[in-house]
């Protein structure tokens, strides 16, 4: 037996209030960060578009030379600003949407993929522009841009060669007239001087090439050093023992990839954080509402378990007339210890399954239970009997009619009354039916609360018409309702014969018996409200 | 008196991270250290931007800082606000803040 004293209720309320405040604060912070992220995304897309359509901002002065170019520039500027605003707003809206309804993989991939591309593009261009801007002001780099001076030509050697060639020519003239015996000496001198000149020219060419290479290396080194030290460090890591200036571009890509991915992960996680905060706020508000309701009945014995615990079903089996005893620790159990209650993890008690001695449907001794508000659809479905949807039969058929239908379906050749057939032992039902759960008076207040919830109607109609898959998880995700409410929604739909009971062989999945039209679904919803709310 | 009887003289209050009294709450240490690191990163990024603007002018400062300065602020706020609830994501935020702050500065030329 469990009693909630006023002091306990007050403390519980205080704790829940504190949790609610914390989650609201977290939700507010997530919203503010999402706004800031949207602003950054806008700047990011703007930078991307500016680089793509208008070039490096440091060169925009050229657009203002002629008025036609200025008009074109202003037009494109307006275009890229609008485009950046649109793209960033779409991304922000998508993340807000994900916060309420869960993420959509295709949209996430598109949004993040495009953002990464834009960030890559603009960040790489920005780093290059920054490097160029700094190089332009660097005197050492400017010096390397000058053409290297060629080494001076040895004019003395050329003069000596010319003189030797002249003497050789004179000697050959005299040799032809017989005045000289030979010109070998002059020829050897010319040859020696020519060799010397050739060697000197080769050396000059080699020196010029080396000078140019050194100049280019110096330029590359200065260019590489003009990048951010983090990028230079990454390039050195990539190069190992090689020349790191060749790895600058790769380093830029890697660093910008890290920055872009980190931002996108943080941005995306904000929507998850907001989603969790939103769900927690709704859950806590519901718990507080339940606490308010339960406090009005104090000090009546509570059939609901305190938050986070469930009462041992065995202790609820028989209500003891003994005086209330607050210390019921041996009977207290966590929710996860109770399989039945674990399906409704929001902290309130689903009545524990009671062992019924009724025979299973479809057998000779079958006795249908007729709850206070019920349909026989689930009973028929449970018996494996296909039946046409008939609201009248569903709600008003008497026991004999149902028995007749079951008998016909299972034994078409005989219209004998089922009760006259030989009895067959039937297994004891283990699961409490939806009708029994709904007809439990202790659940009335909760049912009314959920049925009056603003999202109940949409979720009910969506599942009944087949627009939403009839699973508790889908209902929670698509309609942004708590697990507790989704669980009761499924029970109500089952009780009204719209969906089947959970199939234990298929992982407790439910299936839609027959998709209703919107009008039919609305009529069923009205019926639900009439039955549960009494209006 | 209680000690003589072998009874505990101190009430142990479990903290959020499950630690007991007289032990360091590493979660709090992590949150505080992260906040300090990102605060320093934000200050460094701001100072670097100011210095570049003074040395090279606003145009170069805009080019140099690009989005790294706002990204530093965003990551820092993220860490300061979310480190308690989401420590792993806050670690990523810290890395992002520090990296963006370092990327603000220019090269060595």
Coordinates of C-alpha atoms in Angstrom, one line a residue, chain A residues 21-501:
Chain A
X21 CA 13.4 25.1 -14.7
X22 CA 16.7 23.5 -15.6
X23 CA 15.2 22.0 -18.8
X24 CA 13.6 25.3 -19.7
X25 CA 16.9 27.1 -19.2
X26 CA 18.6 24.5 -21.4
X27 CA 16.0 24.9 -24.0
X28 CA 16.4 28.7 -24.0
X29 CA 20.2 28.4 -24.3
X30 CA 19.8 26.0 -27.2
X31 CA 17.5 28.4 -28.9
X32 CA 20.0 31.3 -28.5
X33 CA 22.8 29.2 -29.8
X34 CA 20.8 28.1 -32.7
X35 CA 20.2 31.8 -33.6
X36 CA 23.9 32.5 -33.3
X37 CA 24.6 29.5 -35.4
X38 CA 22.2 30.8 -38.0
X39 CA 24.0 34.2 -38.0
X40 CA 27.3 32.4 -38.6
X41 CA 25.8 30.3 -41.3
X42 CA 24.5 33.4 -43.0
X43 CA 28.0 34.9 -42.9
X44 CA 29.5 31.6 -44.1
X45 CA 27.1 31.4 -47.1
X46 CA 27.7 35.1 -47.7
X47 CA 31.4 34.7 -47.8
X48 CA 31.0 31.7 -50.1
X49 CA 28.7 33.5 -52.5
X50 CA 30.9 36.6 -52.5
X51 CA 34.0 34.6 -53.4
X52 CA 32.0 32.7 -56.0
X53 CA 30.2 35.5 -57.7
X54 CA 32.3 38.6 -57.0
X55 CA 35.8 37.3 -56.4
X56 CA 38.2 38.3 -53.7
X57 CA 36.9 41.3 -51.7
X58 CA 40.4 42.9 -51.8
X59 CA 39.9 43.3 -55.6
X60 CA 36.5 44.9 -55.5
X61 CA 37.9 48.4 -56.2
X62 CA 37.9 47.5 -59.9
X63 CA 34.1 47.3 -59.9
X64 CA 33.9 51.0 -59.1
X65 CA 35.9 52.3 -62.0
X66 CA 32.9 52.4 -64.4
X67 CA 29.3 53.0 -63.4
X68 CA 28.1 50.0 -65.4
X69 CA 30.4 47.7 -63.5
X70 CA 29.2 49.3 -60.3
X71 CA 25.5 48.6 -61.1
X72 CA 26.3 45.0 -61.9
X73 CA 28.3 44.7 -58.7
X74 CA 25.4 46.1 -56.6
X75 CA 22.9 43.8 -58.3
X76 CA 25.1 40.7 -57.7
X77 CA 25.7 41.9 -54.1
X78 CA 22.0 42.0 -53.4
X79 CA 21.5 38.6 -55.0
X80 CA 24.2 36.9 -52.9
X81 CA 22.9 38.6 -49.7
X82 CA 19.4 37.3 -50.4
X83 CA 20.7 33.9 -51.3
X84 CA 22.8 33.6 -48.1
X85 CA 19.8 34.8 -46.0
X86 CA 17.6 32.2 -47.6
X87 CA 20.0 29.3 -47.3
X88 CA 20.8 30.1 -43.7
X89 CA 17.1 30.5 -42.8
X90 CA 16.3 27.2 -44.4
X91 CA 19.0 25.5 -42.4
X92 CA 17.8 27.1 -39.2
X93 CA 14.3 26.1 -39.9
X94 CA 15.4 22.5 -40.7
X95 CA 17.2 22.3 -37.4
X96 CA 14.2 23.7 -35.5
X97 CA 12.0 21.2 -37.3
X98 CA 14.4 18.4 -36.3
X99 CA 14.1 19.6 -32.7
X100 CA 10.4 19.0 -32.8
X101 CA 9.9 16.0 -35.1
X102 CA 13.3 14.3 -35.4
X103 CA 15.8 14.5 -38.2
X104 CA 15.3 13.6 -41.8
X105 CA 18.4 11.9 -43.2
X106 CA 18.2 13.3 -46.7
X107 CA 17.7 16.8 -45.5
X108 CA 20.5 16.5 -42.9
X109 CA 22.9 15.2 -45.5
X110 CA 22.0 17.9 -48.0
X111 CA 22.2 20.8 -45.5
X112 CA 25.4 19.6 -43.9
X113 CA 27.0 18.6 -47.2
X114 CA 26.3 22.0 -48.8
X115 CA 27.5 23.8 -45.7
X116 CA 30.7 21.9 -45.7
X117 CA 31.3 22.6 -49.3
X118 CA 30.6 26.3 -48.9
X119 CA 32.9 26.5 -45.8
X120 CA 35.7 24.7 -47.7
X121 CA 35.4 26.9 -50.7
X122 CA 35.4 30.2 -48.8
X123 CA 37.8 29.3 -46.1
X124 CA 40.4 28.1 -48.5
X125 CA 40.0 31.3 -50.6
X126 CA 40.1 33.4 -47.5
X127 CA 43.4 31.8 -46.3
X128 CA 44.9 32.4 -49.7
X129 CA 43.7 36.0 -49.8
X130 CA 45.1 36.6 -46.4
X131 CA 48.4 35.1 -47.4
X132 CA 48.6 37.2 -50.5
X133 CA 47.7 40.4 -48.6
X134 CA 50.5 39.8 -46.2
X135 CA 53.0 38.9 -48.9
X136 CA 52.3 42.1 -50.8
X137 CA 53.5 44.1 -47.8
X138 CA 56.6 42.0 -47.3
X139 CA 59.8 43.6 -48.6
X140 CA 61.7 40.3 -48.7
X141 CA 59.1 38.8 -50.9
X142 CA 59.1 41.8 -53.2
X143 CA 62.8 41.5 -53.6
X144 CA 62.4 37.9 -54.8
X145 CA 60.1 39.1 -57.5
X146 CA 62.9 41.1 -59.2
X147 CA 64.6 39.4 -62.1
X148 CA 67.9 37.9 -60.9
X149 CA 71.0 39.8 -62.2
X150 CA 73.1 37.8 -64.7
X151 CA 76.7 37.2 -63.9
X152 CA 79.1 39.7 -65.8
X153 CA 80.6 38.4 -69.1
X154 CA 84.4 38.1 -69.2
X155 CA 85.2 40.6 -72.0
X156 CA 89.0 40.1 -71.7
X157 CA 88.7 36.5 -72.8
X158 CA 86.7 37.6 -75.9
X159 CA 89.3 40.1 -76.8
X160 CA 92.1 37.6 -76.4
X161 CA 90.2 35.2 -78.6
X162 CA 89.6 37.8 -81.3
X163 CA 93.3 38.7 -81.3
X164 CA 94.3 35.0 -81.5
X165 CA 91.9 34.4 -84.4
X166 CA 93.3 37.5 -86.2
X167 CA 96.9 36.2 -85.8
X168 CA 95.8 32.8 -87.0
X169 CA 94.2 34.3 -90.1
X170 CA 97.4 36.3 -90.9
X171 CA 99.5 33.2 -90.4
X172 CA 97.3 31.2 -92.7
X173 CA 97.8 33.9 -95.4
X174 CA 101.5 33.8 -95.0
X175 CA 101.4 30.0 -95.1
X176 CA 99.6 30.1 -98.4
X177 CA 102.3 32.4 -99.9
X178 CA 105.0 30.1 -98.5
X179 CA 106.3 32.6 -96.0
X180 CA 105.4 30.5 -93.0
X181 CA 106.1 26.8 -92.4
X182 CA 102.9 26.2 -90.3
X183 CA 100.3 27.8 -88.1
X184 CA 99.9 25.2 -85.4
X185 CA 100.8 27.5 -82.6
X186 CA 98.2 30.1 -83.5
X187 CA 95.6 27.4 -84.1
X188 CA 96.3 25.9 -80.7
X189 CA 96.0 29.2 -79.0
X190 CA 92.6 29.9 -80.7
X191 CA 91.4 26.4 -79.7
X192 CA 92.4 27.0 -76.1
X193 CA 90.8 30.4 -75.9
X194 CA 87.5 28.9 -77.4
X195 CA 87.5 26.2 -74.8
X196 CA 88.0 28.7 -72.1
X197 CA 85.2 30.8 -73.4
X198 CA 82.8 27.9 -73.6
X199 CA 83.6 26.9 -70.1
X200 CA 83.0 30.4 -68.9
X201 CA 79.6 30.6 -70.6
X202 CA 78.5 27.2 -69.2
X203 CA 79.5 28.4 -65.7
X204 CA 77.5 31.6 -66.3
X205 CA 74.4 29.7 -67.4
X206 CA 74.7 27.4 -64.4
X207 CA 75.0 30.3 -62.0
X208 CA 72.0 32.0 -63.5
X209 CA 69.9 28.8 -63.2
X210 CA 71.0 28.3 -59.6
X211 CA 70.2 31.9 -58.8
X212 CA 66.7 31.6 -60.3
X213 CA 66.0 28.4 -58.4
X214 CA 67.1 29.9 -55.1
X215 CA 64.9 32.9 -55.8
X216 CA 61.9 30.6 -56.4
X217 CA 62.6 28.6 -53.4
X218 CA 62.8 31.7 -51.3
X219 CA 59.5 32.8 -52.8
X220 CA 57.9 29.5 -52.0
X221 CA 59.2 29.6 -48.5
X222 CA 57.9 33.1 -47.9
X223 CA 54.6 32.1 -49.4
X224 CA 54.3 29.1 -47.1
X225 CA 55.4 31.1 -44.1
X226 CA 52.7 33.7 -44.8
X227 CA 50.0 31.1 -44.0
X228 CA 48.8 30.6 -40.5
X229 CA 51.2 28.8 -38.2
X230 CA 48.7 26.0 -37.6
X231 CA 48.5 25.4 -41.3
X232 CA 52.3 25.5 -41.6
X233 CA 52.5 23.0 -38.7
X234 CA 50.1 20.7 -40.4
X235 CA 52.0 21.0 -43.7
X236 CA 55.2 20.1 -41.9
X237 CA 53.5 17.1 -40.4
X238 CA 52.3 16.0 -43.7
X239 CA 55.7 16.5 -45.4
X240 CA 57.7 14.6 -42.8
X241 CA 61.3 15.0 -43.9
X242 CA 60.3 16.5 -47.3
X243 CA 59.6 20.1 -48.4
X244 CA 56.6 21.3 -46.5
X245 CA 55.8 24.1 -48.9
X246 CA 54.4 21.5 -51.3
X247 CA 51.8 20.5 -48.6
X248 CA 50.4 23.9 -47.8
X249 CA 47.2 23.4 -49.8
X250 CA 46.6 20.0 -48.4
X251 CA 47.1 21.4 -44.9
X252 CA 44.6 24.1 -45.6
X253 CA 42.0 21.6 -46.7
X254 CA 42.5 19.4 -43.7
X255 CA 42.4 22.2 -41.2
X256 CA 39.3 23.7 -42.7
X257 CA 37.7 20.3 -42.8
X258 CA 38.2 20.0 -39.1
X259 CA 36.8 23.4 -38.4
X260 CA 33.8 22.9 -40.7
X261 CA 32.9 19.5 -39.4
X262 CA 33.2 20.6 -35.8
X263 CA 30.9 23.5 -36.4
X264 CA 28.3 21.4 -38.3
X265 CA 28.4 18.7 -35.5
X266 CA 27.8 21.3 -32.8
X267 CA 25.1 23.0 -34.9
X268 CA 23.3 19.7 -35.5
X269 CA 23.6 18.6 -31.9
X270 CA 21.8 21.8 -30.8
X271 CA 18.6 20.6 -32.4
X272 CA 19.0 17.3 -30.6
X273 CA 19.5 19.1 -27.4
X274 CA 16.5 21.2 -28.0
X275 CA 14.4 18.1 -28.9
X276 CA 15.4 16.4 -25.6
X277 CA 14.7 19.6 -23.6
X278 CA 11.3 19.9 -25.3
X279 CA 10.4 16.3 -24.5
X280 CA 11.6 16.6 -20.9
X281 CA 9.6 19.8 -20.4
X282 CA 6.4 18.2 -21.7
X283 CA 7.0 15.1 -19.6
X284 CA 7.7 17.1 -16.5
X285 CA 4.6 19.3 -17.0
X286 CA 2.5 16.2 -17.3
X287 CA 4.0 14.8 -14.2
X288 CA 3.3 18.0 -12.3
X289 CA -0.3 17.9 -13.6
X290 CA -0.7 14.4 -12.4
X291 CA 0.7 15.3 -9.1
X292 CA -1.8 18.2 -8.8
X293 CA -4.6 15.7 -9.5
X294 CA -3.4 13.2 -7.1
X295 CA -2.9 15.8 -4.4
X296 CA -6.6 16.6 -4.5
X297 CA -7.5 13.1 -3.4
X298 CA -5.1 13.0 -0.5
X299 CA -5.0 11.2 1.9
X300 CA -6.8 8.5 -0.1
X301 CA -4.8 5.4 -0.8
X302 CA -3.0 6.0 -4.1
X303 CA -3.2 3.3 -6.7
X304 CA -0.5 5.2 -8.7
X305 CA 3.1 4.6 -7.9
X306 CA 5.4 7.5 -7.1
X307 CA 7.6 9.0 -9.8
X308 CA 10.2 6.5 -10.8
X309 CA 8.8 3.5 -8.9
X310 CA 6.0 1.1 -9.3
X311 CA 4.1 -0.7 -6.7
X312 CA 4.6 -4.4 -6.6
X313 CA 1.5 -5.8 -8.2
X314 CA 1.4 -8.5 -5.6
X315 CA 0.9 -5.9 -2.9
X316 CA -1.9 -4.3 -4.8
X317 CA -3.7 -7.6 -5.3
X318 CA -5.6 -7.3 -2.0
X319 CA -6.1 -3.9 -0.4
X320 CA -5.4 -4.4 3.2
X321 CA -7.6 -2.7 5.7
X322 CA -4.6 -2.2 8.0
X323 CA -3.6 1.3 8.9
X324 CA -1.3 3.0 6.3
X325 CA 2.3 2.2 6.6
X326 CA 4.6 4.6 4.8
X327 CA 7.6 2.4 4.9
X328 CA 6.9 0.0 2.0
X329 CA 10.5 -0.4 0.8
X330 CA 10.3 -4.1 0.3
X331 CA 7.4 -3.7 -2.1
X332 CA 8.9 -0.8 -4.1
X333 CA 10.3 -1.7 -7.5
X334 CA 11.9 0.3 -10.3
X335 CA 9.9 0.6 -13.5
X336 CA 12.3 -1.4 -15.6
X337 CA 11.7 -4.4 -13.2
X338 CA 8.2 -4.7 -14.4
X339 CA 7.9 -5.7 -18.0
X340 CA 4.3 -4.6 -18.4
X341 CA 5.0 -1.2 -17.0
X342 CA 8.2 -0.8 -19.0
X343 CA 6.1 -0.3 -22.1
X344 CA 4.8 2.9 -20.5
X345 CA 8.0 4.5 -19.2
X346 CA 6.5 7.8 -18.2
X347 CA 6.1 7.1 -14.6
X348 CA 2.5 6.2 -13.9
X349 CA 1.1 2.8 -13.3
X350 CA -0.6 0.7 -15.8
X351 CA -2.8 -1.7 -13.8
X352 CA -1.0 -5.0 -13.2
X353 CA -2.2 -8.0 -15.2
X354 CA -4.7 -10.0 -13.3
X355 CA -5.0 -13.6 -13.8
X356 CA -8.2 -14.4 -15.5
X357 CA -10.0 -17.6 -15.5
X358 CA -11.9 -16.8 -18.7
X359 CA -11.4 -19.2 -21.5
X360 CA -9.6 -18.0 -24.6
X361 CA -11.7 -16.7 -27.5
X362 CA -12.6 -19.2 -30.2
X363 CA -13.0 -22.1 -27.9
X364 CA -16.2 -23.8 -26.9
X365 CA -16.2 -22.4 -23.4
X366 CA -15.3 -18.9 -24.5
X367 CA -16.9 -16.3 -22.4
X368 CA -16.5 -12.8 -23.8
X369 CA -15.8 -10.1 -21.3
X370 CA -18.0 -7.0 -21.8
X371 CA -16.2 -4.0 -20.4
X372 CA -18.0 -0.8 -19.6
X373 CA -16.8 0.8 -22.8
X374 CA -15.6 -1.6 -25.2
X375 CA -15.6 -2.9 -28.7
X376 CA -15.5 -6.5 -29.8
X377 CA -13.2 -5.8 -32.7
X378 CA -10.1 -6.7 -30.7
X379 CA -11.8 -9.8 -29.3
X380 CA -12.6 -11.0 -32.8
X381 CA -9.2 -10.1 -34.1
X382 CA -7.7 -12.0 -31.1
X383 CA -9.6 -15.0 -32.1
X384 CA -8.2 -14.7 -35.6
X385 CA -11.5 -14.0 -37.2
X386 CA -11.8 -11.6 -40.1
X387 CA -14.8 -9.4 -39.8
X388 CA -16.2 -6.4 -41.6
X389 CA -16.0 -3.0 -39.9
X390 CA -19.4 -2.4 -38.5
X391 CA -19.7 0.4 -35.9
X392 CA -23.0 -0.9 -34.7
X393 CA -21.8 -4.5 -34.3
X394 CA -18.6 -3.2 -32.9
X395 CA -20.3 -1.3 -30.1
X396 CA -23.7 -2.7 -29.5
X397 CA -23.8 -6.4 -30.4
X398 CA -24.7 -8.6 -27.5
X399 CA -22.8 -11.6 -26.4
X400 CA -24.9 -14.1 -28.2
X401 CA -24.4 -12.3 -31.5
X402 CA -20.7 -12.2 -31.1
X403 CA -20.6 -15.9 -30.1
X404 CA -22.6 -16.7 -33.2
X405 CA -20.2 -14.8 -35.4
X406 CA -17.3 -16.5 -33.9
X407 CA -18.9 -19.9 -34.2
X408 CA -19.7 -19.3 -37.9
X409 CA -16.3 -18.1 -38.7
X410 CA -14.6 -21.0 -37.0
X411 CA -17.0 -23.7 -37.9
X412 CA -18.9 -22.6 -41.1
X413 CA -20.7 -26.0 -41.4
X414 CA -22.4 -25.7 -38.1
X415 CA -24.6 -23.0 -36.7
X416 CA -24.7 -24.7 -33.3
X417 CA -24.5 -22.6 -30.3
X418 CA -20.9 -22.6 -29.1
X419 CA -21.8 -23.2 -25.5
X420 CA -23.2 -26.6 -26.4
X421 CA -20.0 -27.9 -27.9
X422 CA -17.6 -29.9 -25.8
X423 CA -15.4 -27.8 -23.6
X424 CA -11.8 -27.4 -24.6
X425 CA -9.2 -26.3 -22.1
X426 CA -7.9 -22.9 -22.9
X427 CA -4.8 -21.1 -21.9
X428 CA -5.1 -18.3 -19.4
X429 CA -4.7 -14.9 -20.9
X430 CA -1.6 -13.2 -19.7
X431 CA -2.2 -9.7 -21.0
X432 CA -4.8 -7.3 -19.8
X433 CA -7.0 -6.2 -22.6
X434 CA -7.2 -2.6 -23.8
X435 CA -10.9 -2.6 -22.7
X436 CA -9.9 -3.6 -19.2
X437 CA -7.3 -1.0 -19.0
X438 CA -9.6 1.7 -20.2
X439 CA -12.5 0.6 -18.0
X440 CA -10.3 0.7 -14.9
X441 CA -11.6 3.7 -12.9
X442 CA -8.2 4.6 -11.7
X443 CA -7.2 5.5 -15.2
X444 CA -10.2 7.7 -16.0
X445 CA -8.5 11.0 -15.0
X446 CA -5.4 10.2 -17.0
X447 CA -7.4 9.1 -20.0
X448 CA -9.4 12.3 -20.0
X449 CA -6.2 14.3 -19.8
X450 CA -4.7 12.6 -22.8
X451 CA -7.9 12.7 -24.8
X452 CA -8.2 16.5 -24.2
X453 CA -4.5 17.0 -25.2
X454 CA -4.1 19.3 -28.2
X455 CA -2.2 16.7 -30.2
X456 CA -4.4 13.8 -29.5
X457 CA -6.9 14.4 -32.3
X458 CA -4.2 14.7 -35.0
X459 CA -2.4 11.6 -33.8
X460 CA -5.6 9.6 -33.5
X461 CA -6.8 10.5 -37.0
X462 CA -3.4 10.0 -38.6
X463 CA -3.0 6.5 -37.3
X464 CA -6.6 5.6 -38.0
X465 CA -6.4 6.8 -41.6
X466 CA -3.0 5.0 -42.1
X467 CA -1.1 8.2 -42.5
X468 CA 1.1 7.3 -39.5
X469 CA 2.4 3.9 -38.9
X470 CA 0.6 2.4 -35.9
X471 CA 3.5 2.2 -33.6
X472 CA 4.1 4.0 -30.3
X473 CA 7.5 5.2 -31.4
X474 CA 6.3 6.6 -34.6
X475 CA 3.4 8.4 -32.9
X476 CA 5.9 9.9 -30.4
X477 CA 8.2 11.0 -33.2
X478 CA 5.8 12.4 -35.7
X479 CA 3.3 14.0 -33.4
X480 CA 5.7 15.1 -30.7
X481 CA 3.8 13.4 -27.9
X482 CA 5.2 11.7 -24.8
X483 CA 5.6 7.9 -24.6
X484 CA 2.9 7.8 -21.9
X485 CA 0.4 9.5 -24.1
X486 CA 1.4 7.5 -27.1
X487 CA 0.9 4.3 -25.1
X488 CA -2.6 5.2 -24.1
X489 CA -3.3 6.3 -27.7
X490 CA -2.5 2.8 -28.8
X491 CA -4.7 1.3 -26.1
X492 CA -7.6 3.5 -27.1
X493 CA -7.1 2.7 -30.8
X494 CA -7.0 -1.0 -29.9
X495 CA -10.1 -0.8 -27.7
X496 CA -12.0 0.9 -30.6
X497 CA -11.0 -1.9 -32.9
X498 CA -8.9 0.2 -35.2
X499 CA -5.6 -1.5 -34.6
X500 CA -4.7 -4.9 -33.3
X501 CA -3.2 -5.8 -30.0

